[in-house]
XYZ file of C-alpha atoms in Angstrom:
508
model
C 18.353 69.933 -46.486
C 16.355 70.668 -49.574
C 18.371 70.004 -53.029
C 21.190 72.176 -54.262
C 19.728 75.634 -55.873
C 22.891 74.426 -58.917
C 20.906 71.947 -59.618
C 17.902 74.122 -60.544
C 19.641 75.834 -63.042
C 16.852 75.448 -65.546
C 14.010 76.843 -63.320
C 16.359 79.749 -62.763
C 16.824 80.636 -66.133
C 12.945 80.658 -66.261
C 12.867 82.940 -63.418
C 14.888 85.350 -65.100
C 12.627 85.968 -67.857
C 9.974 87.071 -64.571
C 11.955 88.622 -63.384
C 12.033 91.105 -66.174
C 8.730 92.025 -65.694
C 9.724 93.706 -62.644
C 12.901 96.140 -62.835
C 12.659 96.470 -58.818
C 13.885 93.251 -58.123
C 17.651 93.447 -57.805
C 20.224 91.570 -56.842
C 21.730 93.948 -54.125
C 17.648 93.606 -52.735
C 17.556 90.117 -52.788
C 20.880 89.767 -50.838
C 20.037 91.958 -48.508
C 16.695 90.196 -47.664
C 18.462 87.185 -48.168
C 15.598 85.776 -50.608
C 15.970 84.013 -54.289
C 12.576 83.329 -55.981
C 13.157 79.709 -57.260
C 9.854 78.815 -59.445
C 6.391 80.062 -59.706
C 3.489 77.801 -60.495
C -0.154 77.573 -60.092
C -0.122 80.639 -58.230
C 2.761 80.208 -56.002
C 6.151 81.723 -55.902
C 8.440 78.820 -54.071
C 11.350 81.081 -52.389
C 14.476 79.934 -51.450
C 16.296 81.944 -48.088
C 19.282 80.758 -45.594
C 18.214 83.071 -42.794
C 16.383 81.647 -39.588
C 13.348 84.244 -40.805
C 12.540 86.381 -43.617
C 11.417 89.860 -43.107
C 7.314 89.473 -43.301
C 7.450 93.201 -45.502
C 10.114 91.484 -47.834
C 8.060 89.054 -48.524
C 4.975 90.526 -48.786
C 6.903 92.660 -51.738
C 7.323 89.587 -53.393
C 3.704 88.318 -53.156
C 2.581 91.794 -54.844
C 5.363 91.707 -57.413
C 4.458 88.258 -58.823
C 0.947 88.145 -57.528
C 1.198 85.039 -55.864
C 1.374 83.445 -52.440
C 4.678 82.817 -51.286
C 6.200 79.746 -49.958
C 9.834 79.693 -48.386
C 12.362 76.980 -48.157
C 15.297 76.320 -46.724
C 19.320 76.449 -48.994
C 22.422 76.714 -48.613
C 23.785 80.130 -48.303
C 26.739 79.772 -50.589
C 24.315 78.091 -53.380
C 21.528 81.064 -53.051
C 24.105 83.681 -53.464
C 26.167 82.487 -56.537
C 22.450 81.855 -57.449
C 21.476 85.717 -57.517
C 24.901 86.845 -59.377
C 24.415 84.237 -61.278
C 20.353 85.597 -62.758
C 19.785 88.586 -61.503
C 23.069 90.529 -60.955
C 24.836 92.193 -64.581
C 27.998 91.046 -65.720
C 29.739 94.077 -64.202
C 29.352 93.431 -60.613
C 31.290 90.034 -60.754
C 34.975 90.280 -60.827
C 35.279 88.605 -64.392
C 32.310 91.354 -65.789
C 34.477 94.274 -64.113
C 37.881 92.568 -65.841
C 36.269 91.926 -69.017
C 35.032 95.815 -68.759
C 38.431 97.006 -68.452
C 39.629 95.711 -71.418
C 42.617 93.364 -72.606
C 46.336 94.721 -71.537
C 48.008 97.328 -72.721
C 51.178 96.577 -73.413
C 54.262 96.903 -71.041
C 56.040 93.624 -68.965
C 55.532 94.473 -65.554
C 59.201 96.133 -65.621
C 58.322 100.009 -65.638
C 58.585 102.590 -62.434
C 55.654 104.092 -61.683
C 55.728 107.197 -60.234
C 54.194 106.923 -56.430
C 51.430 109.751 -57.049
C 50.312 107.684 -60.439
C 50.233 104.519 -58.056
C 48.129 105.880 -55.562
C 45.379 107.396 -58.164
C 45.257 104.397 -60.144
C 44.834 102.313 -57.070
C 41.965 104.363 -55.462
C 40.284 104.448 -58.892
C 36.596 102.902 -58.803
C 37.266 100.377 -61.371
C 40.378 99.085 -59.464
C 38.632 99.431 -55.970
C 35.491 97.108 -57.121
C 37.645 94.873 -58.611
C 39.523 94.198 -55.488
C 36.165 94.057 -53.378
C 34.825 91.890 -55.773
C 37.892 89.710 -55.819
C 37.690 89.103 -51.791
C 33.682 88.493 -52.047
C 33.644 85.875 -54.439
C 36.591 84.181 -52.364
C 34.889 83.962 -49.574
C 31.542 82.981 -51.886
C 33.297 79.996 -52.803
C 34.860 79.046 -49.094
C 38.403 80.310 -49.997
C 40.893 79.979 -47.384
C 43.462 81.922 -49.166
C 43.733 84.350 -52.415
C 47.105 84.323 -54.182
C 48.239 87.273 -56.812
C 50.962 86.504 -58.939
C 52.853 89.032 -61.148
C 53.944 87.385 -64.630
C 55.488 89.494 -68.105
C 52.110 89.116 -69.158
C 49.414 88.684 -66.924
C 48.203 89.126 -63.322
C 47.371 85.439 -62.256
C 44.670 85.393 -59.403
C 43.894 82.343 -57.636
C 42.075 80.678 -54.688
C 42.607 77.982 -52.183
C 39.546 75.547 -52.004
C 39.554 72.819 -49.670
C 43.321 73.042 -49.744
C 43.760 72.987 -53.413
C 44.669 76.123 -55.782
C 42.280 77.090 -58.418
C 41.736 79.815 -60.468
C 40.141 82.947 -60.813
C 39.231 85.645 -62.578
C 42.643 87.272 -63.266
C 42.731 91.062 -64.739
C 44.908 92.356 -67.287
C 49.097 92.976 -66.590
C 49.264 96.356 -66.935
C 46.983 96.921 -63.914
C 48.859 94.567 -61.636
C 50.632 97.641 -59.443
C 47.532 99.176 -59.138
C 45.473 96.396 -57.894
C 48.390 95.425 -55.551
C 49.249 99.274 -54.546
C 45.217 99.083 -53.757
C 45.300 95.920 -51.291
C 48.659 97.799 -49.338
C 46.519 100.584 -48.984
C 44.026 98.613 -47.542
C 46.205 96.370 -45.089
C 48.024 100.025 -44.035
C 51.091 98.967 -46.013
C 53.638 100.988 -47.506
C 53.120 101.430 -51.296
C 56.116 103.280 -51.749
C 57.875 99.967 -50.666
C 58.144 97.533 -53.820
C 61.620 95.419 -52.624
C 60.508 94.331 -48.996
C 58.805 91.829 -48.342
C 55.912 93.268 -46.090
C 53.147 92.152 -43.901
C 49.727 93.545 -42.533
C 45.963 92.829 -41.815
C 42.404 93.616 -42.819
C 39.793 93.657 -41.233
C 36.674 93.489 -43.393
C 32.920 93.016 -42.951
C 31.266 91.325 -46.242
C 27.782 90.038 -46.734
C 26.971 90.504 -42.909
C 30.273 88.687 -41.980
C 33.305 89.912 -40.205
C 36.112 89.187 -42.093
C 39.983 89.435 -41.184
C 42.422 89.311 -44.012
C 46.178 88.764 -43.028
C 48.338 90.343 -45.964
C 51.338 89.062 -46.852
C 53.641 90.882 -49.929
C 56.898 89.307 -51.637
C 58.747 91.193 -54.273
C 59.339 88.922 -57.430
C 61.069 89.167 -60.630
C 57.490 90.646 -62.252
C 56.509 93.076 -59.496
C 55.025 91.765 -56.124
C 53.605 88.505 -55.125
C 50.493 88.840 -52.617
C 48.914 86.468 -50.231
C 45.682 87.291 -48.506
C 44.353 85.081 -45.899
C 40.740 85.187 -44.866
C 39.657 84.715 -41.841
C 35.662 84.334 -41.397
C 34.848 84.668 -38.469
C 31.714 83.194 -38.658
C 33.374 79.567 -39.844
C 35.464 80.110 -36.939
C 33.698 78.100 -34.257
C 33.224 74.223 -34.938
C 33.011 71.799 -31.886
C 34.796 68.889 -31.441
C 32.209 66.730 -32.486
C 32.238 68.801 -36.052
C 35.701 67.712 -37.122
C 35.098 64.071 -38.083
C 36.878 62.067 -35.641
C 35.636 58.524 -35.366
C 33.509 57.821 -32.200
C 36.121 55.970 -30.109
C 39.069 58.269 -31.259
C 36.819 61.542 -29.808
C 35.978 59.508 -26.075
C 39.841 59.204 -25.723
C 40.116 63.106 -26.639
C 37.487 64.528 -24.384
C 39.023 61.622 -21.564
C 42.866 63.363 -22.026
C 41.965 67.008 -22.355
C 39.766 66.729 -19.317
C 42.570 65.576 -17.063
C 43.639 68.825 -14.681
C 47.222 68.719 -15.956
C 49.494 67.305 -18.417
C 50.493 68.309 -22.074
C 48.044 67.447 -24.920
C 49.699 68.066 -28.547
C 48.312 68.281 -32.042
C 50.676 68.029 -34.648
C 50.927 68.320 -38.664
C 52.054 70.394 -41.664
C 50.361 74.155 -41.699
C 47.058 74.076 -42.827
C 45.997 70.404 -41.102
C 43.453 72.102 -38.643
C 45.588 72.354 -35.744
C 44.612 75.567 -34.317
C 41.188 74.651 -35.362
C 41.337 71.744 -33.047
C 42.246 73.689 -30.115
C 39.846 76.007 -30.471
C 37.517 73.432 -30.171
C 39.420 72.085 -27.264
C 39.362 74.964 -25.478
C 35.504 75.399 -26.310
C 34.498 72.148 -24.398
C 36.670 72.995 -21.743
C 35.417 76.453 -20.961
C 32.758 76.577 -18.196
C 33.173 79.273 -16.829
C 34.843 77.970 -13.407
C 38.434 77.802 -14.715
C 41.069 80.781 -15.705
C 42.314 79.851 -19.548
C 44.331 81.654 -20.951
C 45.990 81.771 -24.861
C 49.152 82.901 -26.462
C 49.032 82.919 -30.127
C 50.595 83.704 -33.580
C 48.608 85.272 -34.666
C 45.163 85.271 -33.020
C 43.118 83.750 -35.739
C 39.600 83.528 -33.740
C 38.777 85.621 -30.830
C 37.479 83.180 -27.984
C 34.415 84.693 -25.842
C 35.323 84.892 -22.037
C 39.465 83.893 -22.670
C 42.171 86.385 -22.342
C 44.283 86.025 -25.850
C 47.848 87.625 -26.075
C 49.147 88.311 -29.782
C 52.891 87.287 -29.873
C 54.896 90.288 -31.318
C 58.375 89.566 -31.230
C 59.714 92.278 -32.296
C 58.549 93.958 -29.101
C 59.888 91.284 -26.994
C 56.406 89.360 -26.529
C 57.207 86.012 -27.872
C 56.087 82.503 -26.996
C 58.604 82.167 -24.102
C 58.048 84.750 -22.080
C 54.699 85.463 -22.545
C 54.123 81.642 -21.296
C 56.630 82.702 -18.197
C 54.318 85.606 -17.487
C 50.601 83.632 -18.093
C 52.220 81.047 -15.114
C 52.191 83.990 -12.251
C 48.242 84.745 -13.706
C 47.023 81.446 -12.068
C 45.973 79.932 -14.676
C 44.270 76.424 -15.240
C 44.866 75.922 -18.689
C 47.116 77.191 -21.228
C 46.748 77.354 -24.995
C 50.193 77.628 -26.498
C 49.754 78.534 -30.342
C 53.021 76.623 -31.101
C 56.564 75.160 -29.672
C 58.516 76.601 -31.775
C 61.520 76.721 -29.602
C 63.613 75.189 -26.643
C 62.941 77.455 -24.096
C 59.354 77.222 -24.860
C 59.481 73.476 -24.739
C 61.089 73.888 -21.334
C 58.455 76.439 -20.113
C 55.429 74.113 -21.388
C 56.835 70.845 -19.572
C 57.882 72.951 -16.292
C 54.329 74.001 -16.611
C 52.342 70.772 -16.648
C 54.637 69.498 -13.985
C 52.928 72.347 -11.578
C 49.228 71.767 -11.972
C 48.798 72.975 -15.181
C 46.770 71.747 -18.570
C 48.698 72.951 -21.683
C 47.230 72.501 -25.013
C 49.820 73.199 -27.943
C 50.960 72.248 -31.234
C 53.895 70.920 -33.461
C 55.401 70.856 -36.838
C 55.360 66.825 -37.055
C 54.349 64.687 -39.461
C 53.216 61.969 -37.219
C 51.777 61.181 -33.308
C 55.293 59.522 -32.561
C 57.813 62.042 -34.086
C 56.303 64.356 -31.502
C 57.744 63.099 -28.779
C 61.456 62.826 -30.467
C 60.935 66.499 -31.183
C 60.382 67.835 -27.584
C 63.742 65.524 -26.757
C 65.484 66.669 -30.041
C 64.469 70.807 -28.350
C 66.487 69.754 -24.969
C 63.562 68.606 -22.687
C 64.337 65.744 -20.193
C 63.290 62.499 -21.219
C 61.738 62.290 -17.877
C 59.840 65.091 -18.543
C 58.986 64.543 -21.514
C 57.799 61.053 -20.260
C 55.791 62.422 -17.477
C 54.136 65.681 -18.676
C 53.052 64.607 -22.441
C 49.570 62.902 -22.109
C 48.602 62.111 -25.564
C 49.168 63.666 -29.277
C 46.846 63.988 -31.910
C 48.250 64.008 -35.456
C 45.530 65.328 -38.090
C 45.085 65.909 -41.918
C 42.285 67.396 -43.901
C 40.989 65.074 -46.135
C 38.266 66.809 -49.007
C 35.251 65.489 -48.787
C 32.876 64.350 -51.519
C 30.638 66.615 -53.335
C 27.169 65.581 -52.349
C 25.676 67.260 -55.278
C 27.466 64.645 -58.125
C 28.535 61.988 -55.467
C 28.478 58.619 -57.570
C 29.370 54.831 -56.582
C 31.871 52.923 -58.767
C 34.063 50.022 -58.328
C 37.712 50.376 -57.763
C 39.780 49.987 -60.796
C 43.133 48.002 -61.396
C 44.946 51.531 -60.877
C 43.917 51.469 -56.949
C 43.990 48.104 -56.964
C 47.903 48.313 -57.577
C 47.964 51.478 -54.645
C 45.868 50.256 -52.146
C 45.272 46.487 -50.882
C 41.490 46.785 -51.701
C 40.423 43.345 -49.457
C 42.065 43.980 -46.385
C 41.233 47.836 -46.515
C 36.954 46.483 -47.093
C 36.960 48.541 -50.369
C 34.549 46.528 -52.516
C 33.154 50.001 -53.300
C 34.363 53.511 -53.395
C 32.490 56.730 -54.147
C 33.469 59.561 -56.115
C 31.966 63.136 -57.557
C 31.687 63.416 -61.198
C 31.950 67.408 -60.631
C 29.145 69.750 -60.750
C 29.057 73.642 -60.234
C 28.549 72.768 -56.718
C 32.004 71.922 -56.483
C 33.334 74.106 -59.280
C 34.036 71.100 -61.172
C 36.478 69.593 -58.587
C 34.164 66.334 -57.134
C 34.821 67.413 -53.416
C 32.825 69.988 -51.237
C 34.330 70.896 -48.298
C 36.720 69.189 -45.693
C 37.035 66.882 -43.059
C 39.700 65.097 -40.914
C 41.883 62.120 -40.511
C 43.404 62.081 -37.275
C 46.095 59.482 -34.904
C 45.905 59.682 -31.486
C 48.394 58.503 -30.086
C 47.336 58.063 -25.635
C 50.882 57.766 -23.416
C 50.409 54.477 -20.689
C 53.318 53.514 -18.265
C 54.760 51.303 -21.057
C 54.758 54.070 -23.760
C 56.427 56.615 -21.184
C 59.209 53.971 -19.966
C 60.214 53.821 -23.601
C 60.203 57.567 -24.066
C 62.309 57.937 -20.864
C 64.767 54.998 -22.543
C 64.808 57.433 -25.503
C 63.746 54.886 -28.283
C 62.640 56.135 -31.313
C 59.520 57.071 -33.491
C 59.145 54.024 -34.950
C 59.872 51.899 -31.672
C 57.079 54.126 -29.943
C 54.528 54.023 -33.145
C 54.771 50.179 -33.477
C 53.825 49.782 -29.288
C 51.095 51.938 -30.105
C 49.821 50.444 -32.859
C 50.089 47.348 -31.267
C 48.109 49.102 -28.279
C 45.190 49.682 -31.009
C 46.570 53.466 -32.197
C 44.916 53.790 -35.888
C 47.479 55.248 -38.180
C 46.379 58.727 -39.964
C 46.144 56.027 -43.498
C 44.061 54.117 -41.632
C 41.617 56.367 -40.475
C 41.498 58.009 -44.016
C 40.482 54.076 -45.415
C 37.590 54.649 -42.769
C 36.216 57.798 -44.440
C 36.668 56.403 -48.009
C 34.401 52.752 -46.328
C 32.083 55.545 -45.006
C 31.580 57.819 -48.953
C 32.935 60.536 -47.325
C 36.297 61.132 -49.093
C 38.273 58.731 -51.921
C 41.558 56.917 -51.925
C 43.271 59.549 -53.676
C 42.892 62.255 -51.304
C 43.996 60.125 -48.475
C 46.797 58.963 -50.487
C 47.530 62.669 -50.932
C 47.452 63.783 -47.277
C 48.799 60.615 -45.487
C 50.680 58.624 -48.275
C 52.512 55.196 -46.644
């Protein structure tokens, strides 16, 4: 991978004074071509693209514009982008050019009726329409999972889930917060009439050559609405098991389980941990082609190609529990079950894994262990439980590093005092100093910590006794089960994440 285009921030600003000489190279050309023009020198043009080929005529524009041979190379897609807004696009077609354009507020708390006609012209407006647009782009620019809008007296805050963290973003002026949120109902086919219900809908988007879903959530507040978008890429969608950063021995025990023909395999955490994400990749192995598979979800996040995926809707009567009842008369081999939620579910899961079949699910538990008190705590036999439940993977996401301003150091008496620095073979940690890479933050991206916990005779007699969590977790830690701190330790001995955010995610 060639070096970050942020870090060529200088040769850019170079390039823009080129780029002046000709007024046909935009930035809504250069994104469409998906081509930057990084440096030119002794007669070459050094360009930087993300696609597997650039258009031959594209370039050959290029070659005539700066009369020079052209040489491509290989960047990130995310860096080139920002890149073009950044030098070649005018301050009006970013979010905080379109806000600044609109002026400061005018007055008003956030407390005033407006009439529903008003609402629906100022939401359909172009200013408000390309601020919204603009709003979702640069979210999913910089790999936003989610986009909050909050209504205050005086302001419209806007802000955007990174690698699990709020941070924020270009936020417009109060006194167009109902128009901007009247827009995004409009949008997700919501009712904009409706200000005191909460309400929910979807998007479904396609930005910079990506399909996009956007699941829409809306809470009145004191100071008008609160909204939550979700976005969904699509394209990040697919990852394979190998992708998710479990630690070699840790992924043979996890391909060994979930290639058994039945049994219950579980992955378990708080939302947002990567569960689904797992089982996606789960199923993914699994599919070839010779087995029926089959998925019920809430919602259906990623569409799987070649496996039949029912959307729970429970107000018409298709919920987890008796869509599973139905999926068992569909002979299937394996079962994706977005989530026990329930008792009768729990029954349904265990009945099926006693008759042949693989089910793949997940739970709201903090720990490998705690699982298996759950399904007991839901009503299942402890002899079921004991003899359906294979194994149960507990995961975190853990940010990872910014390899941009990744720097060694030594670990100061402040982690000294957390963490027991000899026996956890920190004699060096890593850190990022923050760059606009990372938007200042040090990490780039995520990764996971995971405990798998693997069920033996011994582990199942004590289930069937009924001993607890912590009886179970210390047999399997004395059966070699790394705990989720543990595994995090091996990330920060590896660079790849710091003591903090495992502390964070998996505190002791």
């Amino acid at each position: 991978m060639a070096t970050s285009v942020d870090h060529r921030l200088d040769e850019l600003t170079e390039l823009a004074a080129v780029q002046r000489m000709s007024a046909a190279l935009q930035a809504d050309w250069l994104e469409q071509h998906g081509v930057l023009p990084l440096a030119l020198a002794n007669g070459v043009l050094r360009v930087g693209t993300w696609l597997p080929r650039v258009e031959p005529l594209a370039l050959d524009d290029l070659s005539l514009m700066f009369d020079a041979d052209v040489a491509v190379e290989k960047h990130d897609e995310h860096d080139l982008r920002s890149a073009i807004r950044r030098v070649y696009a005018q301050s009006e077609v970013t979010a905080e050019g379109v806000i600044a354009g609109l002026g400061g507020d005018r007055g008003g708390n956030g407390d005033e009726e407006i009439p529903l006609d008003d609402l629906l012209h100022l939401a359909n407006e172009a200013p408000v329409v390309r601020l919204v647009n603009l709003l979702l782009i640069e979210a999913l620019e910089a790999r936003a999972s989610d986009v909050h809008l909050e209504g205050y007296q005086n302001e419209l805050r806007v802000r955007y889930r990174i690698d699990g963290v709020l941070q924020p973003a270009p936020s417009p002026p109060s006194h167009l917060a109902a128009a901007i949120v009247s827009r995004i109902k409009i949008m997700a086919d919501l009712d904009i009439a409706e200000r005191r219900m909460p309400q929910d809908g979807r998007i479904r988007l396609r930005l910079q050559d990506r399909q996009v879903d956007v699941r829409v959530s809306t809470v009145p507040t004191l100071r008008g609405e609160s909204v939550v978008m979700r976005l969904l890429d699509k394209q990040r969608g697919r990852i394979s098991l190998s992708e998710l950063g479990m630690a070699d021995d840790t992924l043979a025990l996890y391909r060994d389980v979930i290639s058994r023909p039945h049994g219950i395999v579980l992955s378990t955490g708080p939302t947002g941990s990567g569960k689904s994400t797992t089982l996606y990749a789960s199923v993914e192995l699994l599919k070839t082609g010779r087995e029926k598979i089959l998925t019920v979800e809430d919602p259906v996040e990623y569409e799987l190609g070649g496996v039949p995926q029912v959307q729970v809707n429970e107000k018409a009567g298709v919920t987890f529990a008796h869509t599973l009842r139905a999926m068992l008369r569909q002979d299937p081999d394996i079962i994706l079950v977005g989530e026990i939620r329930d008792a009768e579910t729990a029954q349904i899961a265990t009945q099926a894994a006693l008759t042949g079949h693989l089910v793949l699910s997940t739970l709201h538990t903090n720990d490998a262990p705690t699982a298996l008190t759950r399904l007991l705590d839901l009503g299942v036999a402890a002899y079921l439980v004991a003899s359906t439940v294979d194994a149960v993977l507990a995961q975190r996401l853990v940010r990872v590093i910014c390899p941009s301003c990744k720097v060694a150091t030594t670990p100061d008496a402040a982690l000294a005092r957390r963490v027991d620095l000899a026996a956890a073979g920190l004699g060096q940690v890593w850190k990022g100093k923050g760059c606009v890479s990372c938007r200042g933050t040090g990490y780039r991206g995520r990764t996971g910590i995971y405990e798998l916990l693997v069920m033996d005779a011994a582990l199942r007699d004590e289930v069937q006794r009924r001993r607890g969590s912590e009886d179970v977790r210390s047999m399997a830690m004395q059966k070699g089960m790394r705990s989720l701190f543990d595994d995090g330790l091996r990330l920060v001995r590896q660079g790849v994440t710091t003591v903090d955010e495992v502390l964070r995610v998996a505190r002791g």
